[in-house]
Amino acid sequence: GAAAVVGAYRELWTRYAADLPVQRVHEDRAAVFLDVYPFHPALMNVLTDKLATLANFQRVRGMLRLLTQAVALLWQRRPADAHAIHVHHLDPGHGPILNELVTRLELSAYDPAIRNDVSSEDGTSLAADLDARHYAGLPPVTSAVARTILWNSFALNPALQGTNAEELRFATLSPGVDLG
Protein backbone atom coordinates (compact mmCIF):
# COMPACT_ATOMS: atom_id res chain seq x y z
CA GLY A 1 0.00 0.00 0.00
CA ALA A 2 3.01 2.32 0.11
CA ALA A 3 2.58 3.44 -3.51
CA ALA A 4 -1.06 4.44 -2.92
CA VAL A 5 -0.18 6.42 0.21
CA VAL A 6 2.75 8.15 -1.47
CA GLY A 7 0.48 8.92 -4.44
CA ALA A 8 -2.01 10.64 -2.12
CA TYR A 9 0.80 12.75 -0.66
CA ARG A 10 2.10 13.55 -4.16
CA GLU A 11 -1.36 14.90 -5.03
CA LEU A 12 -1.36 17.09 -1.92
CA TRP A 13 2.15 18.34 -2.64
CA THR A 14 1.12 19.25 -6.18
CA ARG A 15 -2.12 20.94 -5.08
CA TYR A 16 -0.39 23.01 -2.39
CA ALA A 17 2.97 23.51 -4.15
CA ALA A 18 2.85 27.29 -3.67
CA ASP A 19 2.54 26.84 0.12
CA LEU A 20 5.33 24.28 0.49
CA PRO A 21 9.11 24.59 0.28
CA VAL A 22 10.47 24.76 -3.25
CA GLN A 23 11.88 21.43 -4.32
CA ARG A 24 15.60 21.28 -4.92
CA VAL A 25 16.83 20.67 -8.46
CA HIS A 26 16.32 17.02 -9.40
CA GLU A 27 14.50 16.35 -6.11
CA ASP A 28 11.68 13.83 -6.30
CA ARG A 29 9.91 13.92 -2.95
CA ALA A 30 7.64 11.04 -3.84
CA ALA A 31 10.58 8.79 -4.76
CA VAL A 32 12.35 9.68 -1.52
CA PHE A 33 9.16 9.04 0.44
CA LEU A 34 8.69 5.67 -1.23
CA ASP A 35 12.28 4.75 -0.29
CA VAL A 36 11.81 5.60 3.40
CA TYR A 37 8.11 4.70 3.76
CA PRO A 38 6.37 4.59 6.28
CA PHE A 39 8.54 7.46 7.52
CA HIS A 40 7.70 10.92 6.17
CA PRO A 41 10.70 12.64 4.55
CA ALA A 42 10.47 15.55 7.01
CA LEU A 43 10.86 13.10 9.91
CA MET A 44 13.95 11.61 8.34
CA ASN A 45 15.37 15.12 7.82
CA VAL A 46 14.89 15.96 11.50
CA LEU A 47 16.57 12.73 12.57
CA THR A 48 19.49 12.85 10.14
CA ASP A 49 20.08 16.58 9.72
CA LYS A 50 19.18 18.02 13.11
CA LEU A 51 19.24 15.45 15.92
CA ALA A 52 22.32 13.79 14.44
CA THR A 53 24.27 17.01 15.12
CA LEU A 54 23.80 16.61 18.89
CA ALA A 55 26.86 15.13 20.58
CA ASN A 56 24.83 12.69 22.71
CA PHE A 57 22.61 11.42 19.90
CA GLN A 58 23.70 7.99 18.74
CA ARG A 59 22.73 8.19 15.11
CA VAL A 60 21.47 4.64 14.53
CA ARG A 61 20.62 3.56 18.07
CA GLY A 62 19.07 6.91 18.94
CA MET A 63 16.90 6.88 15.84
CA LEU A 64 15.84 3.30 16.50
CA ARG A 65 14.91 4.07 20.12
CA LEU A 66 12.80 7.07 19.09
CA LEU A 67 11.18 5.35 16.12
CA THR A 68 10.42 2.21 18.15
CA GLN A 69 8.62 4.30 20.75
CA ALA A 70 6.74 6.26 18.07
CA VAL A 71 5.59 3.10 16.28
CA ALA A 72 4.50 1.49 19.54
CA LEU A 73 2.53 4.59 20.51
CA LEU A 74 0.92 4.83 17.07
CA TRP A 75 -0.02 1.16 17.24
CA GLN A 76 -1.60 1.74 20.65
CA ARG A 77 -3.44 4.98 19.81
CA ARG A 78 -4.18 4.35 16.10
CA PRO A 79 -4.78 8.00 15.14
CA ALA A 80 -6.81 8.59 12.00
CA ASP A 81 -4.13 10.88 10.54
CA ALA A 82 -1.34 8.29 10.64
CA HIS A 83 -1.03 7.56 6.92
CA ALA A 84 2.72 7.76 7.45
CA ILE A 85 4.92 8.46 10.47
CA HIS A 86 5.44 12.21 10.72
CA VAL A 87 7.65 14.30 12.98
CA HIS A 88 4.63 15.07 15.18
CA HIS A 89 4.08 11.37 15.81
CA LEU A 90 7.24 11.46 17.95
CA ASP A 91 5.30 12.51 21.05
CA PRO A 92 7.79 14.26 23.35
CA GLY A 93 5.36 14.02 26.25
CA HIS A 94 5.31 10.21 26.09
CA GLY A 95 7.41 8.94 29.02
CA PRO A 96 10.08 6.96 27.15
CA ILE A 97 10.54 9.64 24.49
CA LEU A 98 10.65 12.40 27.10
CA ASN A 99 13.20 10.35 29.04
CA GLU A 100 15.32 10.02 25.88
CA LEU A 101 15.27 13.79 25.41
CA VAL A 102 15.90 14.75 29.02
CA THR A 103 18.49 12.14 30.00
CA ARG A 104 20.27 10.69 26.97
CA LEU A 105 20.26 13.87 24.90
CA GLU A 106 20.64 16.09 27.97
CA LEU A 107 17.91 18.47 26.82
CA SER A 108 16.38 18.92 30.28
CA ALA A 109 16.03 22.66 29.69
CA TYR A 110 13.14 21.81 27.34
CA ASP A 111 11.29 19.66 29.92
CA PRO A 112 9.00 22.43 31.29
CA ALA A 113 8.08 23.64 27.79
CA ILE A 114 7.37 20.10 26.65
CA ARG A 115 5.14 19.24 29.61
CA ASN A 116 3.31 22.57 29.79
CA ASP A 117 3.07 23.68 26.18
CA VAL A 118 3.75 20.86 23.72
CA SER A 119 2.65 17.50 25.14
CA SER A 120 2.01 15.80 28.44
CA GLU A 121 1.05 12.25 29.37
CA ASP A 122 -2.10 13.50 31.11
CA GLY A 123 -3.22 15.57 28.11
CA THR A 124 -3.06 18.92 29.93
CA SER A 125 -0.55 20.68 27.67
CA LEU A 126 -1.48 23.99 26.07
CA ALA A 127 -1.43 22.39 22.60
CA ALA A 128 -3.82 19.60 23.69
CA ASP A 129 -6.10 22.16 25.33
CA LEU A 130 -6.22 24.28 22.16
CA ASP A 131 -6.95 21.19 20.06
CA ALA A 132 -9.81 20.20 22.38
CA ARG A 133 -11.30 23.71 22.54
CA HIS A 134 -10.90 24.85 18.94
CA TYR A 135 -10.43 21.74 16.80
CA ALA A 136 -12.62 19.09 18.42
CA GLY A 137 -13.38 16.29 15.99
CA LEU A 138 -10.45 17.22 13.74
CA PRO A 139 -6.88 15.92 13.67
CA PRO A 140 -4.90 17.55 16.51
CA VAL A 141 -3.23 20.20 14.36
CA THR A 142 -2.05 22.39 17.23
CA SER A 143 -0.24 19.46 18.80
CA ALA A 144 1.22 18.49 15.42
CA VAL A 145 2.53 22.01 14.83
CA ALA A 146 3.93 22.36 18.38
CA ARG A 147 5.69 18.98 18.23
CA THR A 148 7.12 19.65 14.78
CA ILE A 149 8.50 23.02 15.85
CA LEU A 150 9.99 21.48 18.99
CA TRP A 151 11.75 18.63 17.16
CA ASN A 152 13.12 21.09 14.62
CA SER A 153 14.64 23.09 17.50
CA PHE A 154 16.99 20.29 18.52
CA ALA A 155 20.22 20.89 16.62
CA LEU A 156 23.72 21.78 17.70
CA ASN A 157 24.27 24.38 15.00
CA PRO A 158 22.03 27.44 15.57
CA ALA A 159 21.63 27.81 11.80
CA LEU A 160 19.88 24.41 11.73
CA GLN A 161 17.55 25.16 14.63
CA GLY A 162 13.92 25.92 13.94
CA THR A 163 11.80 25.75 10.84
CA ASN A 164 9.81 28.04 8.58
CA ALA A 165 6.15 28.11 7.58
CA GLU A 166 6.68 26.22 4.32
CA GLU A 167 8.69 23.42 5.97
CA LEU A 168 6.11 23.23 8.76
CA ARG A 169 3.30 22.80 6.23
CA PHE A 170 5.28 20.10 4.41
CA ALA A 171 5.95 18.25 7.67
CA THR A 172 2.33 18.27 8.86
CA LEU A 173 0.32 17.99 5.63
CA SER A 174 -1.32 14.61 5.14
CA PRO A 175 -4.52 13.18 3.63
CA GLY A 176 -7.46 14.38 5.68
CA VAL A 177 -5.66 17.43 7.04
CA ASP A 178 -6.73 20.81 5.68
CA LEU A 179 -3.67 22.92 5.02
CA GLY A 180 -5.61 26.05 6.03
mmCIF file of C-alpha atoms in Angstrom:
data_model
loop_
_atom_site.group_PDB
_atom_site.id
_atom_site.type_symbol
_atom_site.label_atom_id
_atom_site.label_comp_id
_atom_site.label_asym_id
_atom_site.label_seq_id
_atom_site.Cartn_x
_atom_site.Cartn_y
_atom_site.Cartn_z
ATOM 1 C CA GLY A 1 0.000 0.000 0.000
ATOM 2 C CA ALA A 2 3.012 2.325 0.106
ATOM 3 C CA ALA A 3 2.581 3.440 -3.514
ATOM 4 C CA ALA A 4 -1.061 4.441 -2.921
ATOM 5 C CA VAL A 5 -0.182 6.419 0.213
ATOM 6 C CA VAL A 6 2.751 8.146 -1.468
ATOM 7 C CA GLY A 7 0.482 8.917 -4.437
ATOM 8 C CA ALA A 8 -2.008 10.637 -2.119
ATOM 9 C CA TYR A 9 0.800 12.748 -0.656
ATOM 10 C CA ARG A 10 2.097 13.552 -4.157
ATOM 11 C CA GLU A 11 -1.361 14.901 -5.034
ATOM 12 C CA LEU A 12 -1.361 17.089 -1.922
ATOM 13 C CA TRP A 13 2.155 18.344 -2.638
ATOM 14 C CA THR A 14 1.115 19.246 -6.184
ATOM 15 C CA ARG A 15 -2.116 20.945 -5.079
ATOM 16 C CA TYR A 16 -0.386 23.007 -2.393
ATOM 17 C CA ALA A 17 2.965 23.510 -4.153
ATOM 18 C CA ALA A 18 2.849 27.288 -3.668
ATOM 19 C CA ASP A 19 2.536 26.836 0.124
ATOM 20 C CA LEU A 20 5.333 24.281 0.492
ATOM 21 C CA PRO A 21 9.113 24.593 0.276
ATOM 22 C CA VAL A 22 10.467 24.764 -3.250
ATOM 23 C CA GLN A 23 11.876 21.430 -4.317
ATOM 24 C CA ARG A 24 15.600 21.281 -4.924
ATOM 25 C CA VAL A 25 16.827 20.674 -8.464
ATOM 26 C CA HIS A 26 16.319 17.017 -9.402
ATOM 27 C CA GLU A 27 14.496 16.350 -6.106
ATOM 28 C CA ASP A 28 11.682 13.827 -6.304
ATOM 29 C CA ARG A 29 9.906 13.923 -2.948
ATOM 30 C CA ALA A 30 7.644 11.038 -3.845
ATOM 31 C CA ALA A 31 10.578 8.787 -4.762
ATOM 32 C CA VAL A 32 12.354 9.682 -1.524
ATOM 33 C CA PHE A 33 9.160 9.044 0.440
ATOM 34 C CA LEU A 34 8.687 5.672 -1.231
ATOM 35 C CA ASP A 35 12.281 4.750 -0.289
ATOM 36 C CA VAL A 36 11.807 5.603 3.405
ATOM 37 C CA TYR A 37 8.106 4.701 3.761
ATOM 38 C CA PRO A 38 6.375 4.592 6.277
ATOM 39 C CA PHE A 39 8.541 7.455 7.517
ATOM 40 C CA HIS A 40 7.695 10.917 6.174
ATOM 41 C CA PRO A 41 10.701 12.640 4.546
ATOM 42 C CA ALA A 42 10.471 15.553 7.008
ATOM 43 C CA LEU A 43 10.857 13.103 9.912
ATOM 44 C CA MET A 44 13.950 11.613 8.336
ATOM 45 C CA ASN A 45 15.375 15.116 7.818
ATOM 46 C CA VAL A 46 14.892 15.958 11.500
ATOM 47 C CA LEU A 47 16.574 12.728 12.575
ATOM 48 C CA THR A 48 19.493 12.849 10.141
ATOM 49 C CA ASP A 49 20.077 16.576 9.715
ATOM 50 C CA LYS A 50 19.179 18.021 13.111
ATOM 51 C CA LEU A 51 19.239 15.455 15.924
ATOM 52 C CA ALA A 52 22.319 13.794 14.443
ATOM 53 C CA THR A 53 24.268 17.005 15.117
ATOM 54 C CA LEU A 54 23.798 16.613 18.890
ATOM 55 C CA ALA A 55 26.859 15.130 20.582
ATOM 56 C CA ASN A 56 24.829 12.689 22.708
ATOM 57 C CA PHE A 57 22.614 11.421 19.896
ATOM 58 C CA GLN A 58 23.696 7.987 18.740
ATOM 59 C CA ARG A 59 22.729 8.192 15.106
ATOM 60 C CA VAL A 60 21.473 4.638 14.528
ATOM 61 C CA ARG A 61 20.617 3.563 18.070
ATOM 62 C CA GLY A 62 19.071 6.914 18.941
ATOM 63 C CA MET A 63 16.904 6.877 15.843
ATOM 64 C CA LEU A 64 15.837 3.299 16.505
ATOM 65 C CA ARG A 65 14.914 4.073 20.117
ATOM 66 C CA LEU A 66 12.800 7.075 19.091
ATOM 67 C CA LEU A 67 11.178 5.345 16.124
ATOM 68 C CA THR A 68 10.421 2.206 18.154
ATOM 69 C CA GLN A 69 8.617 4.299 20.747
ATOM 70 C CA ALA A 70 6.743 6.262 18.068
ATOM 71 C CA VAL A 71 5.592 3.105 16.275
ATOM 72 C CA ALA A 72 4.498 1.490 19.544
ATOM 73 C CA LEU A 73 2.531 4.589 20.509
ATOM 74 C CA LEU A 74 0.916 4.828 17.071
ATOM 75 C CA TRP A 75 -0.019 1.158 17.239
ATOM 76 C CA GLN A 76 -1.602 1.738 20.648
ATOM 77 C CA ARG A 77 -3.443 4.984 19.812
ATOM 78 C CA ARG A 78 -4.177 4.354 16.098
ATOM 79 C CA PRO A 79 -4.776 7.995 15.144
ATOM 80 C CA ALA A 80 -6.815 8.591 12.005
ATOM 81 C CA ASP A 81 -4.134 10.883 10.538
ATOM 82 C CA ALA A 82 -1.344 8.286 10.638
ATOM 83 C CA HIS A 83 -1.025 7.564 6.919
ATOM 84 C CA ALA A 84 2.724 7.764 7.454
ATOM 85 C CA ILE A 85 4.915 8.462 10.470
ATOM 86 C CA HIS A 86 5.442 12.214 10.716
ATOM 87 C CA VAL A 87 7.646 14.298 12.985
ATOM 88 C CA HIS A 88 4.631 15.074 15.181
ATOM 89 C CA HIS A 89 4.076 11.369 15.814
ATOM 90 C CA LEU A 90 7.235 11.461 17.953
ATOM 91 C CA ASP A 91 5.295 12.507 21.047
ATOM 92 C CA PRO A 92 7.794 14.261 23.350
ATOM 93 C CA GLY A 93 5.359 14.015 26.255
ATOM 94 C CA HIS A 94 5.313 10.210 26.095
ATOM 95 C CA GLY A 95 7.409 8.937 29.021
ATOM 96 C CA PRO A 96 10.085 6.955 27.155
ATOM 97 C CA ILE A 97 10.540 9.638 24.486
ATOM 98 C CA LEU A 98 10.653 12.404 27.104
ATOM 99 C CA ASN A 99 13.203 10.349 29.036
ATOM 100 C CA GLU A 100 15.320 10.016 25.877
ATOM 101 C CA LEU A 101 15.273 13.793 25.410
ATOM 102 C CA VAL A 102 15.901 14.754 29.022
ATOM 103 C CA THR A 103 18.494 12.140 29.999
ATOM 104 C CA ARG A 104 20.268 10.690 26.967
ATOM 105 C CA LEU A 105 20.264 13.865 24.897
ATOM 106 C CA GLU A 106 20.636 16.093 27.967
ATOM 107 C CA LEU A 107 17.910 18.475 26.818
ATOM 108 C CA SER A 108 16.381 18.917 30.278
ATOM 109 C CA ALA A 109 16.029 22.665 29.693
ATOM 110 C CA TYR A 110 13.139 21.813 27.345
ATOM 111 C CA ASP A 111 11.290 19.665 29.923
ATOM 112 C CA PRO A 112 8.997 22.427 31.290
ATOM 113 C CA ALA A 113 8.082 23.642 27.794
ATOM 114 C CA ILE A 114 7.375 20.102 26.646
ATOM 115 C CA ARG A 115 5.145 19.241 29.614
ATOM 116 C CA ASN A 116 3.306 22.572 29.793
ATOM 117 C CA ASP A 117 3.067 23.682 26.175
ATOM 118 C CA VAL A 118 3.754 20.861 23.718
ATOM 119 C CA SER A 119 2.652 17.504 25.138
ATOM 120 C CA SER A 120 2.011 15.800 28.439
ATOM 121 C CA GLU A 121 1.046 12.249 29.370
ATOM 122 C CA ASP A 122 -2.103 13.495 31.112
ATOM 123 C CA GLY A 123 -3.224 15.575 28.106
ATOM 124 C CA THR A 124 -3.064 18.921 29.927
ATOM 125 C CA SER A 125 -0.547 20.685 27.672
ATOM 126 C CA LEU A 126 -1.481 23.986 26.075
ATOM 127 C CA ALA A 127 -1.433 22.390 22.598
ATOM 128 C CA ALA A 128 -3.819 19.597 23.687
ATOM 129 C CA ASP A 129 -6.096 22.159 25.325
ATOM 130 C CA LEU A 130 -6.223 24.280 22.157
ATOM 131 C CA ASP A 131 -6.954 21.193 20.055
ATOM 132 C CA ALA A 132 -9.808 20.201 22.382
ATOM 133 C CA ARG A 133 -11.303 23.711 22.544
ATOM 134 C CA HIS A 134 -10.895 24.848 18.937
ATOM 135 C CA TYR A 135 -10.427 21.743 16.799
ATOM 136 C CA ALA A 136 -12.619 19.086 18.424
ATOM 137 C CA GLY A 137 -13.375 16.295 15.986
ATOM 138 C CA LEU A 138 -10.447 17.219 13.739
ATOM 139 C CA PRO A 139 -6.882 15.920 13.667
ATOM 140 C CA PRO A 140 -4.899 17.546 16.508
ATOM 141 C CA VAL A 141 -3.235 20.200 14.360
ATOM 142 C CA THR A 142 -2.047 22.393 17.230
ATOM 143 C CA SER A 143 -0.243 19.458 18.798
ATOM 144 C CA ALA A 144 1.218 18.492 15.424
ATOM 145 C CA VAL A 145 2.529 22.012 14.832
ATOM 146 C CA ALA A 146 3.928 22.357 18.380
ATOM 147 C CA ARG A 147 5.694 18.983 18.226
ATOM 148 C CA THR A 148 7.118 19.650 14.775
ATOM 149 C CA ILE A 149 8.502 23.019 15.848
ATOM 150 C CA LEU A 150 9.991 21.476 18.987
ATOM 151 C CA TRP A 151 11.753 18.630 17.157
ATOM 152 C CA ASN A 152 13.119 21.092 14.617
ATOM 153 C CA SER A 153 14.635 23.090 17.497
ATOM 154 C CA PHE A 154 16.989 20.289 18.515
ATOM 155 C CA ALA A 155 20.222 20.886 16.620
ATOM 156 C CA LEU A 156 23.720 21.781 17.704
ATOM 157 C CA ASN A 157 24.265 24.378 15.002
ATOM 158 C CA PRO A 158 22.029 27.436 15.571
ATOM 159 C CA ALA A 159 21.629 27.813 11.798
ATOM 160 C CA LEU A 160 19.884 24.415 11.728
ATOM 161 C CA GLN A 161 17.553 25.157 14.629
ATOM 162 C CA GLY A 162 13.921 25.920 13.942
ATOM 163 C CA THR A 163 11.799 25.754 10.835
ATOM 164 C CA ASN A 164 9.805 28.041 8.582
ATOM 165 C CA ALA A 165 6.146 28.108 7.583
ATOM 166 C CA GLU A 166 6.678 26.220 4.321
ATOM 167 C CA GLU A 167 8.691 23.421 5.968
ATOM 168 C CA LEU A 168 6.105 23.232 8.757
ATOM 169 C CA ARG A 169 3.304 22.795 6.230
ATOM 170 C CA PHE A 170 5.283 20.105 4.415
ATOM 171 C CA ALA A 171 5.950 18.248 7.674
ATOM 172 C CA THR A 172 2.330 18.270 8.858
ATOM 173 C CA LEU A 173 0.316 17.992 5.632
ATOM 174 C CA SER A 174 -1.321 14.613 5.141
ATOM 175 C CA PRO A 175 -4.518 13.181 3.627
ATOM 176 C CA GLY A 176 -7.461 14.377 5.678
ATOM 177 C CA VAL A 177 -5.661 17.433 7.043
ATOM 178 C CA ASP A 178 -6.729 20.809 5.677
ATOM 179 C CA LEU A 179 -3.672 22.924 5.015
ATOM 180 C CA GLY A 180 -5.611 26.049 6.025
#
